[in-house]
Amino acid sequence: MLGFGDTYSLMRHILPVMAIPKRARNPSLSPKTVVCVLFTALFGTVLPGLAEANLHRYILYVGTYSVRGSRGIYAYDFDGKTGVLSPLGLKAKSTNPSFVILSPDGRVLYAVTEVAEYKGQSSGAIQAYQVDAKTGDLKLMSEVASGGAGPCYLAFDKTKSFLLTANYGGGSVAVFPLRAGGKIGEASGFVQHHGSGLNPERQGKPHPHAIETTLDNQFAIAADLGLDQLLVYKFDSNNGRLSPSDPRFAKVHGGSGPRHFAFHPNRQFLYLVNEIDSSVSVFAYDPQGTLVEKQTITALPKGFTGQSDASDIEVDASGSYLYVSNRGADTITVFGIDPEGAMLTLIETVPSSGKTPRFTIDPSGRFMLVGNENSDNVVVFHIDRKSGRLTKISEIAHVISPIGFAFLEAR
């Protein structure tokens, strides 16, 4: 009877002369992966070491601001078992690629160019890069004007046929169709916001900071920092157009500065982080696109009295915990979510180990990666999925102005 080593050697010799099905010839499947699949099919078990060969490896793309020598989008090898990051270098030269997002198949990376002027227009830009999944290399394949100054956010609609952006400086939101190969088409939807908020220095005009479609793809919700509103649009997924819903918006308390939001997995509650006063507002959401505020709670450490601007917000996959970063206080706040999803309770606040943090959670949900913009470092925290608590495990310095993150499964 053949042992595992003999069988693996035999399979390696058989594989080149076999008629591999078309799907197996997909370049995304490595020879090692195909061997593992064939072995499992023939022998009913998984060859040790093969099934998890690439399961825990990712390429992490980091978008940056063009300061202190930063030149664009960088990549890092991320070990999903240990949480260790290893630099892979600069992958794309770009100006202020502060928000990055990968297509679901991992073949295209989209990035904003957060600038005030693009080719003589009062606009930023959106770029599409072809991804080499083995090396992480990026090749620019299309670029369009974003329709307004300072684009700062990107999201796909639920069909992955359209890309939505928020133009912070221009006070507008826009929708772009995705063409063959992931190239970006000209805008199919555009809305200019109007008005102002209570804070004359921060809210003298509209500043949309995020836009996402709802799970059913019937609506798009935009958080506008300048208006203290969550604006709700009907979204036509056939042509990518936006039209006002009824009611047109949900009001947030004055001077709060709505920034980013995240839905509970049950899709019945939305959690909004407010930048200016570093609070979190909980809204009940119904399928008709109506938002009703249920709770607002501070995300700042007890006794903190300095200036702080909240930034990112994420809900863990179980819907049990909510995480918020605070720039100025330089902390990550952890909240527990009640079983219904309607109420938050403070669990802990931990230092970000740097200055001006933003963060992301890795695909496994086991690690939080915190990019500290003004101290030029990325810190990795382990997430205790039973308690939601964070423990710092590693740090990589000399990551200049880390702002946006996107994970690509290694191949």
mmCIF file of C-alpha atoms in Angstrom:
data_model
loop_
_atom_site.group_PDB
_atom_site.id
_atom_site.type_symbol
_atom_site.label_atom_id
_atom_site.label_comp_id
_atom_site.label_asym_id
_atom_site.label_seq_id
_atom_site.Cartn_x
_atom_site.Cartn_y
_atom_site.Cartn_z
ATOM 1 C CA MET A 1 0.000 0.000 0.000
ATOM 2 C CA LEU A 2 1.336 3.453 -0.934
ATOM 3 C CA GLY A 3 2.126 5.888 1.854
ATOM 4 C CA PHE A 4 1.243 9.547 1.755
ATOM 5 C CA GLY A 5 4.703 10.517 0.510
ATOM 6 C CA ASP A 6 4.677 7.877 -2.244
ATOM 7 C CA THR A 7 1.180 8.861 -3.312
ATOM 8 C CA TYR A 8 2.009 12.568 -3.462
ATOM 9 C CA SER A 9 5.088 11.784 -5.590
ATOM 10 C CA LEU A 10 2.992 9.607 -7.887
ATOM 11 C CA MET A 11 0.328 12.277 -8.245
ATOM 12 C CA ARG A 12 2.962 14.860 -9.169
ATOM 13 C CA HIS A 13 4.128 12.625 -12.028
ATOM 14 C CA ILE A 14 0.632 11.751 -13.184
ATOM 15 C CA LEU A 15 -0.696 15.310 -13.079
ATOM 16 C CA PRO A 16 1.179 16.729 -16.106
ATOM 17 C CA VAL A 17 -0.181 14.052 -18.475
ATOM 18 C CA MET A 18 -3.755 14.036 -17.187
ATOM 19 C CA ALA A 19 -6.559 15.836 -18.994
ATOM 20 C CA ILE A 20 -7.204 18.399 -16.284
ATOM 21 C CA PRO A 21 -10.749 19.827 -16.480
ATOM 22 C CA LYS A 22 -11.001 23.415 -17.687
ATOM 23 C CA ARG A 23 -11.932 24.646 -14.229
ATOM 24 C CA ALA A 24 -8.839 23.009 -12.767
ATOM 25 C CA ARG A 25 -6.692 24.768 -15.370
ATOM 26 C CA ASN A 26 -7.789 28.114 -13.983
ATOM 27 C CA PRO A 27 -4.573 29.949 -13.055
ATOM 28 C CA SER A 28 -6.034 30.697 -9.631
ATOM 29 C CA LEU A 29 -5.652 26.988 -8.799
ATOM 30 C CA SER A 30 -2.066 26.034 -8.038
ATOM 31 C CA PRO A 31 -0.728 22.553 -8.914
ATOM 32 C CA LYS A 32 -0.561 21.835 -5.194
ATOM 33 C CA THR A 33 -4.248 22.696 -4.846
ATOM 34 C CA VAL A 34 -5.189 20.432 -7.782
ATOM 35 C CA VAL A 35 -3.154 17.573 -6.306
ATOM 36 C CA CYS A 36 -4.970 18.039 -3.010
ATOM 37 C CA VAL A 37 -8.378 17.983 -4.703
ATOM 38 C CA LEU A 38 -7.570 14.873 -6.778
ATOM 39 C CA PHE A 39 -6.111 13.061 -3.780
ATOM 40 C CA THR A 40 -9.204 13.794 -1.742
ATOM 41 C CA ALA A 41 -11.480 12.582 -4.537
ATOM 42 C CA LEU A 42 -9.523 9.344 -4.966
ATOM 43 C CA PHE A 43 -8.715 8.467 -1.376
ATOM 44 C CA GLY A 44 -11.412 10.229 0.642
ATOM 45 C CA THR A 45 -9.011 12.170 2.815
ATOM 46 C CA VAL A 46 -6.993 15.354 2.650
ATOM 47 C CA LEU A 47 -3.236 15.147 2.184
ATOM 48 C CA PRO A 48 -1.626 16.599 5.331
ATOM 49 C CA GLY A 49 -0.187 20.060 4.867
ATOM 50 C CA LEU A 50 -1.854 20.680 1.515
ATOM 51 C CA ALA A 51 -5.354 21.711 2.534
ATOM 52 C CA GLU A 52 -4.050 24.599 4.607
ATOM 53 C CA ALA A 53 -1.048 25.470 2.416
ATOM 54 C CA ASN A 54 -2.413 28.866 1.415
ATOM 55 C CA LEU A 55 -5.461 29.050 3.649
ATOM 56 C CA HIS A 56 -3.858 31.471 6.094
ATOM 57 C CA ARG A 57 -1.779 33.621 3.743
ATOM 58 C CA TYR A 58 -2.935 36.970 2.443
ATOM 59 C CA ILE A 59 -1.547 39.926 0.591
ATOM 60 C CA LEU A 60 -2.530 43.099 2.411
ATOM 61 C CA TYR A 61 -2.777 46.237 0.285
ATOM 62 C CA VAL A 62 -2.291 49.503 2.154
ATOM 63 C CA GLY A 63 -3.469 52.811 0.730
ATOM 64 C CA THR A 64 -1.710 55.934 1.964
ATOM 65 C CA TYR A 65 -1.648 59.700 1.886
ATOM 66 C CA SER A 66 1.203 61.160 -0.169
ATOM 67 C CA VAL A 67 3.160 62.623 2.748
ATOM 68 C CA ARG A 68 6.589 62.053 4.290
ATOM 69 C CA GLY A 69 7.794 60.204 1.204
ATOM 70 C CA SER A 70 4.862 57.831 0.702
ATOM 71 C CA ARG A 71 4.425 57.094 -3.008
ATOM 72 C CA GLY A 72 1.155 55.183 -3.335
ATOM 73 C CA ILE A 73 -0.176 51.675 -2.634
ATOM 74 C CA TYR A 74 2.020 49.237 -0.733
ATOM 75 C CA ALA A 75 1.651 45.504 -0.127
ATOM 76 C CA TYR A 76 2.476 43.219 2.779
ATOM 77 C CA ASP A 77 2.436 39.478 3.253
ATOM 78 C CA PHE A 78 0.062 38.705 6.126
ATOM 79 C CA ASP A 79 0.311 35.405 7.978
ATOM 80 C CA GLY A 80 -3.216 34.663 9.126
ATOM 81 C CA LYS A 81 -1.976 32.114 11.656
ATOM 82 C CA THR A 82 0.460 34.340 13.512
ATOM 83 C CA GLY A 83 -0.657 37.856 12.587
ATOM 84 C CA VAL A 84 2.820 38.736 11.321
ATOM 85 C CA LEU A 85 3.270 41.253 8.476
ATOM 86 C CA SER A 86 6.184 41.227 6.027
ATOM 87 C CA PRO A 87 6.733 44.054 3.503
ATOM 88 C CA LEU A 88 6.405 43.365 -0.235
ATOM 89 C CA GLY A 89 7.112 46.925 -1.327
ATOM 90 C CA LEU A 90 5.445 49.616 -3.418
ATOM 91 C CA LYS A 91 2.924 48.156 -5.875
ATOM 92 C CA ALA A 92 1.440 51.274 -7.499
ATOM 93 C CA LYS A 93 2.518 54.896 -7.666
ATOM 94 C CA SER A 94 -0.470 57.122 -6.991
ATOM 95 C CA THR A 95 -1.420 60.341 -5.225
ATOM 96 C CA ASN A 96 -3.436 59.965 -2.020
ATOM 97 C CA PRO A 97 -4.857 56.465 -2.655
ATOM 98 C CA SER A 98 -6.535 56.649 0.745
ATOM 99 C CA PHE A 99 -9.278 54.069 0.155
ATOM 100 C CA VAL A 100 -8.767 50.716 -1.574
ATOM 101 C CA ILE A 101 -11.158 47.858 -2.294
ATOM 102 C CA LEU A 102 -10.786 44.523 -4.119
ATOM 103 C CA SER A 103 -13.240 42.975 -6.554
ATOM 104 C CA PRO A 104 -14.857 39.795 -5.184
ATOM 105 C CA ASP A 105 -12.721 37.590 -7.450
ATOM 106 C CA GLY A 106 -9.562 39.404 -6.359
ATOM 107 C CA ARG A 107 -8.539 40.289 -9.893
ATOM 108 C CA VAL A 108 -9.045 44.058 -9.707
ATOM 109 C CA LEU A 109 -8.121 46.581 -7.029
ATOM 110 C CA TYR A 110 -9.924 49.925 -7.020
ATOM 111 C CA ALA A 111 -8.479 53.014 -5.362
ATOM 112 C CA VAL A 112 -9.486 56.620 -4.934
ATOM 113 C CA THR A 113 -7.172 59.486 -5.779
ATOM 114 C CA GLU A 114 -8.192 61.857 -3.000
ATOM 115 C CA VAL A 115 -7.271 65.176 -4.622
ATOM 116 C CA ALA A 116 -9.088 68.456 -5.284
ATOM 117 C CA GLU A 117 -8.206 68.737 -8.976
ATOM 118 C CA TYR A 118 -7.984 66.107 -11.709
ATOM 119 C CA LYS A 119 -7.140 66.963 -15.319
ATOM 120 C CA GLY A 120 -8.288 70.542 -14.849
ATOM 121 C CA GLN A 121 -11.586 69.559 -13.206
ATOM 122 C CA SER A 122 -12.699 70.143 -9.632
ATOM 123 C CA SER A 123 -12.600 66.411 -9.041
ATOM 124 C CA GLY A 124 -10.633 63.500 -7.739
ATOM 125 C CA ALA A 125 -10.310 60.183 -9.541
ATOM 126 C CA ILE A 126 -10.975 56.467 -9.218
ATOM 127 C CA GLN A 127 -8.436 53.966 -10.506
ATOM 128 C CA ALA A 128 -8.728 50.283 -11.418
ATOM 129 C CA TYR A 129 -5.648 48.050 -11.209
ATOM 130 C CA GLN A 130 -5.180 44.551 -12.572
ATOM 131 C CA VAL A 131 -3.913 42.293 -9.778
ATOM 132 C CA ASP A 132 -1.221 39.643 -10.065
ATOM 133 C CA ALA A 133 -2.414 37.272 -7.362
ATOM 134 C CA LYS A 134 0.960 35.554 -7.010
ATOM 135 C CA THR A 135 3.186 38.598 -6.610
ATOM 136 C CA GLY A 136 0.672 41.241 -5.575
ATOM 137 C CA ASP A 137 1.827 43.474 -8.425
ATOM 138 C CA LEU A 138 -0.653 46.056 -9.720
ATOM 139 C CA LYS A 139 -1.090 47.345 -13.281
ATOM 140 C CA LEU A 140 -3.247 50.417 -13.924
ATOM 141 C CA MET A 141 -5.949 49.586 -16.477
ATOM 142 C CA SER A 142 -8.506 52.398 -16.190
ATOM 143 C CA GLU A 143 -9.096 55.722 -14.471
ATOM 144 C CA VAL A 144 -12.067 58.092 -14.348
ATOM 145 C CA ALA A 145 -12.931 61.403 -12.715
ATOM 146 C CA SER A 146 -14.904 60.840 -9.510
ATOM 147 C CA GLY A 147 -17.277 63.744 -10.174
ATOM 148 C CA GLY A 148 -16.207 65.807 -7.177
ATOM 149 C CA ALA A 149 -13.180 66.811 -5.146
ATOM 150 C CA GLY A 150 -11.713 64.537 -2.511
ATOM 151 C CA PRO A 151 -13.232 61.078 -3.113
ATOM 152 C CA CYS A 152 -12.735 59.173 0.132
ATOM 153 C CA TYR A 153 -14.841 56.000 -0.039
ATOM 154 C CA LEU A 154 -15.653 53.108 -2.385
ATOM 155 C CA ALA A 155 -18.257 50.337 -2.232
ATOM 156 C CA PHE A 156 -19.786 47.802 -4.615
ATOM 157 C CA ASP A 157 -23.508 47.406 -5.036
ATOM 158 C CA LYS A 158 -24.726 43.914 -4.158
ATOM 159 C CA THR A 159 -24.625 42.702 -7.782
ATOM 160 C CA LYS A 160 -20.979 43.840 -8.011
ATOM 161 C CA SER A 161 -21.920 45.601 -11.250
ATOM 162 C CA PHE A 162 -21.508 49.143 -9.937
ATOM 163 C CA LEU A 163 -18.998 51.073 -7.852
ATOM 164 C CA LEU A 164 -20.182 53.861 -5.541
ATOM 165 C CA THR A 165 -18.086 56.731 -4.208
ATOM 166 C CA ALA A 166 -18.431 59.660 -1.802
ATOM 167 C CA ASN A 167 -16.736 62.924 -2.794
ATOM 168 C CA TYR A 168 -15.977 64.538 0.557
ATOM 169 C CA GLY A 169 -14.613 67.825 -0.758
ATOM 170 C CA GLY A 170 -17.116 68.176 -3.582
ATOM 171 C CA GLY A 171 -20.177 67.340 -1.488
ATOM 172 C CA SER A 172 -21.505 64.691 -3.875
ATOM 173 C CA VAL A 173 -22.007 60.956 -4.347
ATOM 174 C CA ALA A 174 -21.661 59.048 -7.600
ATOM 175 C CA VAL A 175 -22.180 55.606 -9.148
ATOM 176 C CA PHE A 176 -20.021 54.021 -11.862
ATOM 177 C CA PRO A 177 -20.756 50.907 -13.943
ATOM 178 C CA LEU A 178 -18.073 48.236 -14.081
ATOM 179 C CA ARG A 179 -17.230 47.101 -17.604
ATOM 180 C CA ALA A 180 -15.604 43.964 -18.986
ATOM 181 C CA GLY A 181 -12.531 42.989 -17.037
ATOM 182 C CA GLY A 182 -13.418 45.376 -14.223
ATOM 183 C CA LYS A 183 -12.719 48.631 -16.048
ATOM 184 C CA ILE A 184 -14.650 51.656 -14.782
ATOM 185 C CA GLY A 185 -17.276 53.268 -17.018
ATOM 186 C CA GLU A 186 -18.518 56.838 -16.956
ATOM 187 C CA ALA A 187 -20.840 57.806 -14.093
ATOM 188 C CA SER A 188 -24.367 56.386 -14.290
ATOM 189 C CA GLY A 189 -25.618 58.168 -11.173
ATOM 190 C CA PHE A 190 -24.706 61.439 -9.475
ATOM 191 C CA VAL A 191 -26.242 63.512 -6.676
ATOM 192 C CA GLN A 192 -24.985 66.859 -5.393
ATOM 193 C CA HIS A 193 -25.738 67.449 -1.710
ATOM 194 C CA HIS A 194 -26.754 70.878 -0.384
ATOM 195 C CA GLY A 195 -26.866 72.544 3.038
ATOM 196 C CA SER A 196 -24.720 72.864 6.152
ATOM 197 C CA GLY A 197 -24.516 71.815 9.798
ATOM 198 C CA LEU A 198 -24.051 73.404 13.223
ATOM 199 C CA ASN A 199 -20.255 73.517 13.290
ATOM 200 C CA PRO A 200 -19.164 76.388 10.998
ATOM 201 C CA GLU A 201 -15.558 75.193 10.826
ATOM 202 C CA ARG A 202 -16.338 71.574 9.977
ATOM 203 C CA GLN A 203 -19.864 71.714 8.579
ATOM 204 C CA GLY A 204 -20.060 74.807 6.391
ATOM 205 C CA LYS A 205 -21.078 72.662 3.424
ATOM 206 C CA PRO A 206 -21.914 69.024 2.613
ATOM 207 C CA HIS A 207 -19.203 66.426 3.184
ATOM 208 C CA PRO A 208 -20.432 62.919 2.283
ATOM 209 C CA HIS A 209 -17.992 60.446 3.791
ATOM 210 C CA ALA A 210 -19.451 57.028 2.953
ATOM 211 C CA ILE A 211 -22.076 55.383 0.758
ATOM 212 C CA GLU A 212 -23.292 51.762 0.698
ATOM 213 C CA THR A 213 -26.214 49.873 -0.801
ATOM 214 C CA THR A 214 -28.526 47.883 1.447
ATOM 215 C CA LEU A 215 -28.533 44.073 1.433
ATOM 216 C CA ASP A 216 -31.513 43.906 -0.937
ATOM 217 C CA ASN A 217 -29.820 46.463 -3.238
ATOM 218 C CA GLN A 218 -32.982 48.574 -3.243
ATOM 219 C CA PHE A 219 -31.461 51.575 -1.471
ATOM 220 C CA ALA A 220 -28.158 53.399 -1.092
ATOM 221 C CA ILE A 221 -27.374 55.164 2.180
ATOM 222 C CA ALA A 222 -24.883 58.042 2.395
ATOM 223 C CA ALA A 223 -23.408 59.446 5.610
ATOM 224 C CA ASP A 224 -22.839 63.204 5.268
ATOM 225 C CA LEU A 225 -20.535 64.721 7.881
ATOM 226 C CA GLY A 226 -21.415 68.280 6.891
ATOM 227 C CA LEU A 227 -25.195 67.864 7.077
ATOM 228 C CA ASP A 228 -25.579 65.600 10.133
ATOM 229 C CA GLN A 229 -27.697 63.295 7.986
ATOM 230 C CA LEU A 230 -27.963 59.754 6.709
ATOM 231 C CA LEU A 231 -29.372 60.330 3.229
ATOM 232 C CA VAL A 232 -31.386 57.488 1.712
ATOM 233 C CA TYR A 233 -31.631 56.967 -2.051
ATOM 234 C CA LYS A 234 -33.559 54.499 -4.128
ATOM 235 C CA PHE A 235 -31.008 52.548 -6.129
ATOM 236 C CA ASP A 236 -31.841 51.204 -9.593
ATOM 237 C CA SER A 237 -29.556 48.213 -10.062
ATOM 238 C CA ASN A 238 -30.469 47.985 -13.746
ATOM 239 C CA ASN A 239 -28.944 51.321 -14.702
ATOM 240 C CA GLY A 240 -27.035 52.454 -11.612
ATOM 241 C CA ARG A 241 -29.121 55.540 -10.919
ATOM 242 C CA LEU A 242 -29.977 57.192 -7.604
ATOM 243 C CA SER A 243 -33.268 58.902 -6.757
ATOM 244 C CA PRO A 244 -34.598 60.363 -3.474
ATOM 245 C CA SER A 245 -36.377 58.003 -1.118
ATOM 246 C CA ASP A 246 -39.242 58.939 1.206
ATOM 247 C CA PRO A 247 -38.229 59.977 3.798
ATOM 248 C CA ARG A 248 -35.154 61.450 2.131
ATOM 249 C CA PHE A 249 -32.898 61.225 5.177
ATOM 250 C CA ALA A 250 -32.563 60.384 8.855
ATOM 251 C CA LYS A 251 -31.395 63.269 11.030
ATOM 252 C CA VAL A 252 -28.435 62.750 13.359
ATOM 253 C CA HIS A 253 -27.915 65.004 16.400
ATOM 254 C CA GLY A 254 -26.465 68.414 15.580
ATOM 255 C CA GLY A 255 -22.697 68.787 15.313
ATOM 256 C CA SER A 256 -22.087 65.043 15.340
ATOM 257 C CA GLY A 257 -20.483 64.661 11.901
ATOM 258 C CA PRO A 258 -21.660 61.287 10.486
ATOM 259 C CA ARG A 259 -18.724 59.451 8.917
ATOM 260 C CA HIS A 260 -18.956 55.673 8.359
ATOM 261 C CA PHE A 261 -21.537 53.010 9.183
ATOM 262 C CA ALA A 262 -21.936 49.254 9.386
ATOM 263 C CA PHE A 263 -24.956 46.947 9.428
ATOM 264 C CA HIS A 264 -25.633 44.236 11.980
ATOM 265 C CA PRO A 265 -25.616 40.769 10.335
ATOM 266 C CA ASN A 266 -29.391 40.591 10.890
ATOM 267 C CA ARG A 267 -29.659 43.726 8.674
ATOM 268 C CA GLN A 268 -32.187 45.249 11.074
ATOM 269 C CA PHE A 269 -29.779 47.714 12.698
ATOM 270 C CA LEU A 270 -27.245 50.216 11.408
ATOM 271 C CA TYR A 271 -24.352 51.532 13.508
ATOM 272 C CA LEU A 272 -23.073 55.000 12.613
ATOM 273 C CA VAL A 273 -19.792 56.462 13.834
ATOM 274 C CA ASN A 274 -19.874 60.241 14.162
ATOM 275 C CA GLU A 275 -16.500 61.839 13.551
ATOM 276 C CA ILE A 276 -16.795 65.252 15.188
ATOM 277 C CA ASP A 277 -18.087 64.207 18.622
ATOM 278 C CA SER A 278 -16.713 60.628 18.537
ATOM 279 C CA SER A 279 -20.059 58.996 19.232
ATOM 280 C CA VAL A 280 -21.881 55.961 17.858
ATOM 281 C CA SER A 281 -25.564 56.116 16.922
ATOM 282 C CA VAL A 282 -27.694 52.991 16.560
ATOM 283 C CA PHE A 283 -30.551 53.058 14.047
ATOM 284 C CA ALA A 284 -33.296 50.528 13.443
ATOM 285 C CA TYR A 285 -33.663 49.862 9.712
ATOM 286 C CA ASP A 286 -36.657 48.461 7.840
ATOM 287 C CA PRO A 287 -36.957 47.161 4.253
ATOM 288 C CA GLN A 288 -38.753 50.364 3.181
ATOM 289 C CA GLY A 289 -35.524 52.298 3.730
ATOM 290 C CA THR A 290 -36.583 53.976 6.988
ATOM 291 C CA LEU A 291 -34.051 54.654 9.757
ATOM 292 C CA VAL A 292 -35.080 55.333 13.381
ATOM 293 C CA GLU A 293 -32.483 56.256 16.020
ATOM 294 C CA LYS A 294 -32.426 53.981 19.079
ATOM 295 C CA GLN A 295 -29.276 54.913 20.989
ATOM 296 C CA THR A 296 -26.251 57.207 20.929
ATOM 297 C CA ILE A 297 -23.189 56.437 23.046
ATOM 298 C CA THR A 298 -19.737 58.003 23.290
ATOM 299 C CA ALA A 299 -16.743 56.120 21.917
ATOM 300 C CA LEU A 300 -14.228 58.160 23.918
ATOM 301 C CA PRO A 301 -12.349 56.919 26.993
ATOM 302 C CA LYS A 302 -13.860 57.936 30.308
ATOM 303 C CA GLY A 303 -12.542 61.319 31.405
ATOM 304 C CA PHE A 304 -11.018 62.235 28.038
ATOM 305 C CA THR A 305 -11.420 65.968 27.324
ATOM 306 C CA GLY A 306 -9.112 66.606 24.369
ATOM 307 C CA GLN A 307 -9.805 66.860 20.648
ATOM 308 C CA SER A 308 -10.634 63.566 18.972
ATOM 309 C CA ASP A 309 -12.169 62.540 15.650
ATOM 310 C CA ALA A 310 -13.650 59.052 15.370
ATOM 311 C CA SER A 311 -12.814 57.228 12.153
ATOM 312 C CA ASP A 312 -13.607 53.574 11.430
ATOM 313 C CA ILE A 313 -16.368 51.250 12.581
ATOM 314 C CA GLU A 314 -16.866 47.497 12.110
ATOM 315 C CA VAL A 315 -19.162 44.794 13.451
ATOM 316 C CA ASP A 316 -17.717 41.322 13.976
ATOM 317 C CA ALA A 317 -19.191 38.499 11.887
ATOM 318 C CA SER A 318 -21.217 37.105 14.797
ATOM 319 C CA GLY A 319 -22.920 40.446 15.431
ATOM 320 C CA SER A 320 -21.777 40.364 19.060
ATOM 321 C CA TYR A 321 -19.149 43.118 19.083
ATOM 322 C CA LEU A 322 -18.613 46.553 17.585
ATOM 323 C CA TYR A 323 -15.261 48.307 17.151
ATOM 324 C CA VAL A 324 -14.544 52.037 16.737
ATOM 325 C CA SER A 325 -11.270 53.946 16.315
ATOM 326 C CA ASN A 326 -10.656 57.416 17.756
ATOM 327 C CA ARG A 327 -8.040 59.780 16.311
ATOM 328 C CA GLY A 328 -6.751 62.155 18.962
ATOM 329 C CA ALA A 329 -7.614 59.913 21.863
ATOM 330 C CA ASP A 330 -5.741 57.308 19.754
ATOM 331 C CA THR A 331 -7.776 54.390 21.001
ATOM 332 C CA ILE A 332 -9.904 51.486 19.848
ATOM 333 C CA THR A 333 -13.213 51.155 21.679
ATOM 334 C CA VAL A 334 -14.942 47.790 21.970
ATOM 335 C CA PHE A 335 -18.709 47.549 22.491
ATOM 336 C CA GLY A 336 -20.883 44.564 23.193
ATOM 337 C CA ILE A 337 -24.081 44.292 21.131
ATOM 338 C CA ASP A 338 -27.235 42.927 22.732
ATOM 339 C CA PRO A 339 -28.824 39.819 21.127
ATOM 340 C CA GLU A 340 -31.404 41.886 19.248
ATOM 341 C CA GLY A 341 -28.773 44.305 17.946
ATOM 342 C CA ALA A 342 -30.427 47.448 19.312
ATOM 343 C CA MET A 343 -28.158 48.416 22.225
ATOM 344 C CA LEU A 344 -24.432 48.852 22.787
ATOM 345 C CA THR A 345 -22.525 48.390 26.048
ATOM 346 C CA LEU A 346 -18.915 49.425 26.583
ATOM 347 C CA ILE A 347 -16.487 46.527 27.050
ATOM 348 C CA GLU A 348 -13.084 48.219 26.896
ATOM 349 C CA THR A 349 -10.988 50.968 25.359
ATOM 350 C CA VAL A 350 -7.401 50.135 24.375
ATOM 351 C CA PRO A 351 -4.527 52.330 23.118
ATOM 352 C CA SER A 352 -3.886 52.066 19.378
ATOM 353 C CA SER A 353 -0.106 52.058 19.988
ATOM 354 C CA GLY A 354 0.292 55.024 17.672
ATOM 355 C CA LYS A 355 -1.225 58.276 16.502
ATOM 356 C CA THR A 356 -4.395 58.824 14.434
ATOM 357 C CA PRO A 357 -5.677 55.251 14.002
ATOM 358 C CA ARG A 358 -7.861 53.586 11.415
ATOM 359 C CA PHE A 359 -8.364 49.825 11.257
ATOM 360 C CA THR A 360 -9.593 46.741 9.473
ATOM 361 C CA ILE A 361 -10.432 43.186 10.584
ATOM 362 C CA ASP A 362 -8.816 40.287 8.718
ATOM 363 C CA PRO A 363 -10.989 37.769 6.781
ATOM 364 C CA SER A 364 -10.806 35.190 9.579
ATOM 365 C CA GLY A 365 -12.107 37.641 12.172
ATOM 366 C CA ARG A 366 -9.190 36.748 14.465
ATOM 367 C CA PHE A 367 -7.063 39.847 13.974
ATOM 368 C CA MET A 368 -7.493 43.610 13.873
ATOM 369 C CA LEU A 369 -4.912 45.615 11.943
ATOM 370 C CA VAL A 370 -4.621 49.231 13.070
ATOM 371 C CA GLY A 371 -2.977 51.760 10.781
ATOM 372 C CA ASN A 372 -1.715 54.753 12.738
ATOM 373 C CA GLU A 373 -1.545 57.556 10.178
ATOM 374 C CA ASN A 374 0.678 60.037 11.998
ATOM 375 C CA SER A 375 3.064 57.605 13.685
ATOM 376 C CA ASP A 376 3.637 55.563 10.508
ATOM 377 C CA ASN A 377 3.038 52.108 11.941
ATOM 378 C CA VAL A 378 0.618 49.193 11.645
ATOM 379 C CA VAL A 379 -0.246 47.298 14.813
ATOM 380 C CA VAL A 380 -1.833 43.840 14.901
ATOM 381 C CA PHE A 381 -4.244 42.922 17.694
ATOM 382 C CA HIS A 382 -5.664 39.481 18.405
ATOM 383 C CA ILE A 383 -9.459 39.452 18.802
ATOM 384 C CA ASP A 384 -10.852 37.177 21.484
ATOM 385 C CA ARG A 385 -14.016 36.033 19.761
ATOM 386 C CA LYS A 386 -15.596 34.967 23.053
ATOM 387 C CA SER A 387 -15.186 38.334 24.782
ATOM 388 C CA GLY A 388 -14.443 40.741 21.924
ATOM 389 C CA ARG A 389 -11.365 42.007 23.753
ATOM 390 C CA LEU A 390 -8.143 43.013 21.985
ATOM 391 C CA THR A 391 -4.559 41.969 22.714
ATOM 392 C CA LYS A 392 -1.609 43.515 20.899
ATOM 393 C CA ILE A 393 0.615 40.844 19.328
ATOM 394 C CA SER A 394 2.858 42.532 16.757
ATOM 395 C CA GLU A 395 3.794 45.794 15.105
ATOM 396 C CA ILE A 396 5.470 46.886 11.896
ATOM 397 C CA ALA A 397 7.002 50.348 11.718
ATOM 398 C CA HIS A 398 7.869 52.580 8.759
ATOM 399 C CA VAL A 399 4.497 52.181 7.051
ATOM 400 C CA ILE A 400 4.085 55.797 6.027
ATOM 401 C CA SER A 401 0.587 57.198 6.577
ATOM 402 C CA PRO A 402 -1.402 53.916 6.446
ATOM 403 C CA ILE A 403 -5.017 54.803 5.688
ATOM 404 C CA GLY A 404 -6.904 52.113 3.724
ATOM 405 C CA PHE A 405 -6.688 48.311 3.680
ATOM 406 C CA ALA A 406 -7.716 45.422 1.419
ATOM 407 C CA PHE A 407 -6.973 41.692 1.822
ATOM 408 C CA LEU A 408 -6.209 39.377 -1.104
ATOM 409 C CA GLU A 409 -6.104 35.629 -0.499
ATOM 410 C CA ALA A 410 -2.652 34.395 -1.524
ATOM 411 C CA ARG A 411 -2.386 31.881 -4.375
#
